[in-house]
Amino acid sequence: TELMSTPQIHSGKEPLSDAAPRRQYVWSTERRRYVRYASAWRIRFCELNENLPKALHLGKCKNLSQGGLKITSFQPLSRNAVVLLEVDLNLFAKHIKLDNILCVSESRILAEVRWRHLNLETRLFEAGLEFLEARRERDYQEFVTRAKAIPAKE
């Protein structure tokens, strides 16, 4: 924590310069459950809606944690969409445990979009994805079936 001095609120009757500073605690806004690991790994992805894609989109994994990842790409994602991610799981395994993540194959996992926006500086779409838990596979069986129907990269 860090102490910062801020002016007291005054009534307007006394000069502002006479207002004594008061201390206030500034707490960190970082309340994440898991550590984030910075990365720049190439990934392929697509939304698993009713219309199966003909190809996967390219993007980059910007950071990774046990609970999910942040990606950037030219392709926007819909909020709350279930997404198929094709990644090098060996890279992921160096930083996180994979046994709790819903894997469709040896290089494909499922995640859900939690937030997304357009970065106006880079002109790229950014999205925060939460990994789906392996124990909930039955709840997501429809998406697992769709994911398996999409051809693997050549």
PDB file of C-alpha atoms in Angstrom:
ATOM      1  CA  THR A   1       0.000   0.000   0.000  1.00  0.00           C
ATOM      2  CA  GLU A   2       1.029   3.572  -0.504  1.00  0.00           C
ATOM      3  CA  LEU A   3       0.134   6.721   1.373  1.00  0.00           C
ATOM      4  CA  MET A   4      -0.899   9.770  -0.600  1.00  0.00           C
ATOM      5  CA  SER A   5      -1.655  13.273   0.590  1.00  0.00           C
ATOM      6  CA  THR A   6      -4.834  14.863  -0.657  1.00  0.00           C
ATOM      7  CA  PRO A   7      -6.293  18.221   0.327  1.00  0.00           C
ATOM      8  CA  GLN A   8      -9.123  18.212   2.837  1.00  0.00           C
ATOM      9  CA  ILE A   9     -12.510  19.328   1.700  1.00  0.00           C
ATOM     10  CA  HIS A  10     -13.012  22.840   2.975  1.00  0.00           C
ATOM     11  CA  SER A  11     -16.058  24.992   3.516  1.00  0.00           C
ATOM     12  CA  GLY A  12     -14.925  27.770   1.227  1.00  0.00           C
ATOM     13  CA  LYS A  13     -14.636  30.200   4.141  1.00  0.00           C
ATOM     14  CA  GLU A  14     -10.962  29.513   4.763  1.00  0.00           C
ATOM     15  CA  PRO A  15      -8.355  29.898   2.012  1.00  0.00           C
ATOM     16  CA  LEU A  16      -7.550  26.682   0.123  1.00  0.00           C
ATOM     17  CA  SER A  17      -3.866  26.937   1.046  1.00  0.00           C
ATOM     18  CA  ASP A  18      -4.820  26.628   4.745  1.00  0.00           C
ATOM     19  CA  ALA A  19      -6.528  23.265   4.185  1.00  0.00           C
ATOM     20  CA  ALA A  20      -4.354  20.685   5.892  1.00  0.00           C
ATOM     21  CA  PRO A  21      -3.452  17.589   3.863  1.00  0.00           C
ATOM     22  CA  ARG A  22      -4.931  14.311   5.035  1.00  0.00           C
ATOM     23  CA  ARG A  23      -3.672  10.821   4.437  1.00  0.00           C
ATOM     24  CA  GLN A  24      -5.588   8.197   2.567  1.00  0.00           C
ATOM     25  CA  TYR A  25      -4.697   4.647   1.685  1.00  0.00           C
ATOM     26  CA  VAL A  26      -4.587   3.768  -1.982  1.00  0.00           C
ATOM     27  CA  TRP A  27      -5.255   0.066  -2.474  1.00  0.00           C
ATOM     28  CA  SER A  28      -4.162  -1.839  -5.524  1.00  0.00           C
ATOM     29  CA  THR A  29      -6.928  -2.533  -8.043  1.00  0.00           C
ATOM     30  CA  GLU A  30      -5.314  -5.871  -8.904  1.00  0.00           C
ATOM     31  CA  ARG A  31      -7.644  -8.489  -7.460  1.00  0.00           C
ATOM     32  CA  ARG A  32      -6.998 -11.332  -9.832  1.00  0.00           C
ATOM     33  CA  ARG A  33      -7.176 -14.874  -8.664  1.00  0.00           C
ATOM     34  CA  TYR A  34      -4.181 -16.122 -10.690  1.00  0.00           C
ATOM     35  CA  VAL A  35      -0.824 -14.747 -11.796  1.00  0.00           C
ATOM     36  CA  ARG A  36      -0.692 -13.481 -15.401  1.00  0.00           C
ATOM     37  CA  TYR A  37       2.200 -14.564 -17.636  1.00  0.00           C
ATOM     38  CA  ALA A  38       3.016 -12.191 -20.491  1.00  0.00           C
ATOM     39  CA  SER A  39       3.279 -13.902 -23.866  1.00  0.00           C
ATOM     40  CA  ALA A  40       3.170 -13.327 -27.605  1.00  0.00           C
ATOM     41  CA  TRP A  41       2.145 -16.774 -28.818  1.00  0.00           C
ATOM     42  CA  ARG A  42       0.281 -17.294 -32.047  1.00  0.00           C
ATOM     43  CA  ILE A  43      -3.128 -18.900 -31.683  1.00  0.00           C
ATOM     44  CA  ARG A  44      -6.008 -19.834 -33.950  1.00  0.00           C
ATOM     45  CA  PHE A  45      -9.604 -19.450 -32.860  1.00  0.00           C
ATOM     46  CA  CYS A  46     -13.271 -19.295 -33.847  1.00  0.00           C
ATOM     47  CA  GLU A  47     -16.644 -18.798 -32.239  1.00  0.00           C
ATOM     48  CA  LEU A  48     -18.694 -21.962 -31.935  1.00  0.00           C
ATOM     49  CA  ASN A  49     -22.088 -20.697 -33.029  1.00  0.00           C
ATOM     50  CA  GLU A  50     -24.587 -22.459 -35.305  1.00  0.00           C
ATOM     51  CA  ASN A  51     -22.624 -21.516 -38.450  1.00  0.00           C
ATOM     52  CA  LEU A  52     -19.426 -23.532 -38.410  1.00  0.00           C
ATOM     53  CA  PRO A  53     -16.488 -21.520 -39.761  1.00  0.00           C
ATOM     54  CA  LYS A  54     -14.605 -22.649 -42.839  1.00  0.00           C
ATOM     55  CA  ALA A  55     -11.304 -21.616 -41.251  1.00  0.00           C
ATOM     56  CA  LEU A  56      -9.897 -20.494 -37.936  1.00  0.00           C
ATOM     57  CA  HIS A  57      -8.856 -16.871 -37.375  1.00  0.00           C
ATOM     58  CA  LEU A  58      -5.321 -15.902 -36.384  1.00  0.00           C
ATOM     59  CA  GLY A  59      -4.513 -14.031 -33.202  1.00  0.00           C
ATOM     60  CA  LYS A  60      -1.960 -13.676 -30.433  1.00  0.00           C
ATOM     61  CA  CYS A  61      -2.131 -14.744 -26.839  1.00  0.00           C
ATOM     62  CA  LYS A  62      -0.964 -11.641 -24.941  1.00  0.00           C
ATOM     63  CA  ASN A  63      -1.137 -13.086 -21.440  1.00  0.00           C
ATOM     64  CA  LEU A  64      -2.028 -16.367 -19.814  1.00  0.00           C
ATOM     65  CA  SER A  65      -3.222 -17.432 -16.374  1.00  0.00           C
ATOM     66  CA  GLN A  66      -4.693 -20.534 -14.831  1.00  0.00           C
ATOM     67  CA  GLY A  67      -8.173 -19.130 -15.401  1.00  0.00           C
ATOM     68  CA  GLY A  68      -7.886 -17.832 -18.955  1.00  0.00           C
ATOM     69  CA  LEU A  69      -6.040 -15.626 -21.417  1.00  0.00           C
ATOM     70  CA  LYS A  70      -6.102 -12.346 -23.291  1.00  0.00           C
ATOM     71  CA  ILE A  71      -5.976 -12.411 -27.073  1.00  0.00           C
ATOM     72  CA  THR A  72      -5.597  -9.781 -29.772  1.00  0.00           C
ATOM     73  CA  SER A  73      -6.694 -10.166 -33.384  1.00  0.00           C
ATOM     74  CA  PHE A  74      -8.242  -8.478 -36.397  1.00  0.00           C
ATOM     75  CA  GLN A  75     -11.417 -10.508 -35.802  1.00  0.00           C
ATOM     76  CA  PRO A  76     -13.874  -9.371 -33.106  1.00  0.00           C
ATOM     77  CA  LEU A  77     -15.494 -11.871 -30.756  1.00  0.00           C
ATOM     78  CA  SER A  78     -19.015 -11.696 -29.357  1.00  0.00           C
ATOM     79  CA  ARG A  79     -19.454 -11.236 -25.621  1.00  0.00           C
ATOM     80  CA  ASN A  80     -20.219 -14.539 -23.832  1.00  0.00           C
ATOM     81  CA  ALA A  81     -19.470 -16.582 -26.975  1.00  0.00           C
ATOM     82  CA  VAL A  82     -17.959 -20.041 -26.579  1.00  0.00           C
ATOM     83  CA  VAL A  83     -14.672 -20.116 -28.489  1.00  0.00           C
ATOM     84  CA  LEU A  84     -12.500 -22.914 -29.819  1.00  0.00           C
ATOM     85  CA  LEU A  85      -8.802 -22.170 -29.289  1.00  0.00           C
ATOM     86  CA  GLU A  86      -6.109 -24.016 -31.201  1.00  0.00           C
ATOM     87  CA  VAL A  87      -2.861 -23.524 -29.305  1.00  0.00           C
ATOM     88  CA  ASP A  88       0.453 -25.153 -28.495  1.00  0.00           C
ATOM     89  CA  LEU A  89      -0.557 -26.708 -25.198  1.00  0.00           C
ATOM     90  CA  ASN A  90       3.102 -27.508 -24.452  1.00  0.00           C
ATOM     91  CA  LEU A  91       3.698 -23.751 -24.065  1.00  0.00           C
ATOM     92  CA  PHE A  92       0.675 -23.450 -21.806  1.00  0.00           C
ATOM     93  CA  ALA A  93       1.759 -26.440 -19.698  1.00  0.00           C
ATOM     94  CA  LYS A  94       4.961 -24.628 -18.719  1.00  0.00           C
ATOM     95  CA  HIS A  95       2.855 -22.025 -16.878  1.00  0.00           C
ATOM     96  CA  ILE A  96      -0.520 -23.549 -15.973  1.00  0.00           C
ATOM     97  CA  LYS A  97      -2.138 -26.890 -15.123  1.00  0.00           C
ATOM     98  CA  LEU A  98      -4.141 -28.258 -18.028  1.00  0.00           C
ATOM     99  CA  ASP A  99      -6.020 -31.038 -16.223  1.00  0.00           C
ATOM    100  CA  ASN A 100      -8.931 -28.743 -15.266  1.00  0.00           C
ATOM    101  CA  ILE A 101      -9.371 -27.205 -18.735  1.00  0.00           C
ATOM    102  CA  LEU A 102     -11.907 -28.596 -21.213  1.00  0.00           C
ATOM    103  CA  CYS A 103      -9.719 -30.002 -24.014  1.00  0.00           C
ATOM    104  CA  VAL A 104     -11.294 -31.070 -27.293  1.00  0.00           C
ATOM    105  CA  SER A 105      -8.076 -32.577 -28.669  1.00  0.00           C
ATOM    106  CA  GLU A 106      -4.338 -32.461 -27.957  1.00  0.00           C
ATOM    107  CA  SER A 107      -4.118 -28.874 -29.281  1.00  0.00           C
ATOM    108  CA  ARG A 108      -7.655 -27.520 -28.850  1.00  0.00           C
ATOM    109  CA  ILE A 109      -9.442 -26.130 -25.818  1.00  0.00           C
ATOM    110  CA  LEU A 110     -12.698 -24.315 -25.164  1.00  0.00           C
ATOM    111  CA  ALA A 111     -13.120 -20.910 -23.533  1.00  0.00           C
ATOM    112  CA  GLU A 112     -15.816 -18.289 -23.051  1.00  0.00           C
ATOM    113  CA  VAL A 113     -15.508 -14.584 -23.889  1.00  0.00           C
ATOM    114  CA  ARG A 114     -15.719 -12.486 -20.698  1.00  0.00           C
ATOM    115  CA  TRP A 115     -14.886  -9.066 -22.146  1.00  0.00           C
ATOM    116  CA  ARG A 116     -13.866  -7.564 -25.482  1.00  0.00           C
ATOM    117  CA  HIS A 117     -13.084  -4.178 -26.987  1.00  0.00           C
ATOM    118  CA  LEU A 118     -11.308  -2.443 -29.849  1.00  0.00           C
ATOM    119  CA  ASN A 119      -7.914  -0.991 -28.934  1.00  0.00           C
ATOM    120  CA  LEU A 120      -7.934   2.366 -30.704  1.00  0.00           C
ATOM    121  CA  GLU A 121      -4.133   2.681 -30.635  1.00  0.00           C
ATOM    122  CA  THR A 122      -3.346  -0.682 -32.237  1.00  0.00           C
ATOM    123  CA  ARG A 123      -6.647  -1.019 -34.161  1.00  0.00           C
ATOM    124  CA  LEU A 124      -6.808  -4.621 -32.928  1.00  0.00           C
ATOM    125  CA  PHE A 125      -9.622  -6.332 -31.096  1.00  0.00           C
ATOM    126  CA  GLU A 126      -8.779  -7.557 -27.607  1.00  0.00           C
ATOM    127  CA  ALA A 127     -10.702 -10.155 -25.627  1.00  0.00           C
ATOM    128  CA  GLY A 128     -10.457 -11.797 -22.249  1.00  0.00           C
ATOM    129  CA  LEU A 129     -11.329 -15.494 -22.400  1.00  0.00           C
ATOM    130  CA  GLU A 130     -12.066 -17.758 -19.447  1.00  0.00           C
ATOM    131  CA  PHE A 131     -11.187 -21.441 -19.860  1.00  0.00           C
ATOM    132  CA  LEU A 132     -14.119 -23.828 -19.584  1.00  0.00           C
ATOM    133  CA  GLU A 133     -13.662 -26.396 -16.843  1.00  0.00           C
ATOM    134  CA  ALA A 134     -13.259 -30.043 -17.807  1.00  0.00           C
ATOM    135  CA  ARG A 135     -15.785 -31.083 -15.136  1.00  0.00           C
ATOM    136  CA  ARG A 136     -18.485 -29.160 -17.059  1.00  0.00           C
ATOM    137  CA  GLU A 137     -18.013 -31.045 -20.331  1.00  0.00           C
ATOM    138  CA  ARG A 138     -21.545 -32.444 -20.180  1.00  0.00           C
ATOM    139  CA  ASP A 139     -22.957 -28.880 -19.994  1.00  0.00           C
ATOM    140  CA  TYR A 140     -21.002 -27.910 -23.122  1.00  0.00           C
ATOM    141  CA  GLN A 141     -21.413 -31.135 -25.125  1.00  0.00           C
ATOM    142  CA  GLU A 142     -23.063 -29.304 -28.038  1.00  0.00           C
ATOM    143  CA  PHE A 143     -19.990 -27.035 -28.355  1.00  0.00           C
ATOM    144  CA  VAL A 144     -17.576 -29.960 -28.004  1.00  0.00           C
ATOM    145  CA  THR A 145     -19.371 -31.690 -30.906  1.00  0.00           C
ATOM    146  CA  ARG A 146     -19.171 -28.534 -33.043  1.00  0.00           C
ATOM    147  CA  ALA A 147     -15.480 -28.100 -32.225  1.00  0.00           C
ATOM    148  CA  LYS A 148     -14.687 -31.661 -33.264  1.00  0.00           C
ATOM    149  CA  ALA A 149     -16.427 -31.063 -36.615  1.00  0.00           C
ATOM    150  CA  ILE A 150     -13.996 -28.268 -37.537  1.00  0.00           C
ATOM    151  CA  PRO A 151     -11.032 -29.664 -39.514  1.00  0.00           C
ATOM    152  CA  ALA A 152      -7.623 -29.415 -37.873  1.00  0.00           C
ATOM    153  CA  LYS A 153      -4.955 -27.264 -39.459  1.00  0.00           C
ATOM    154  CA  GLU A 154      -2.992 -28.875 -42.233  1.00  0.00           C
TER     155      GLU A 154
END
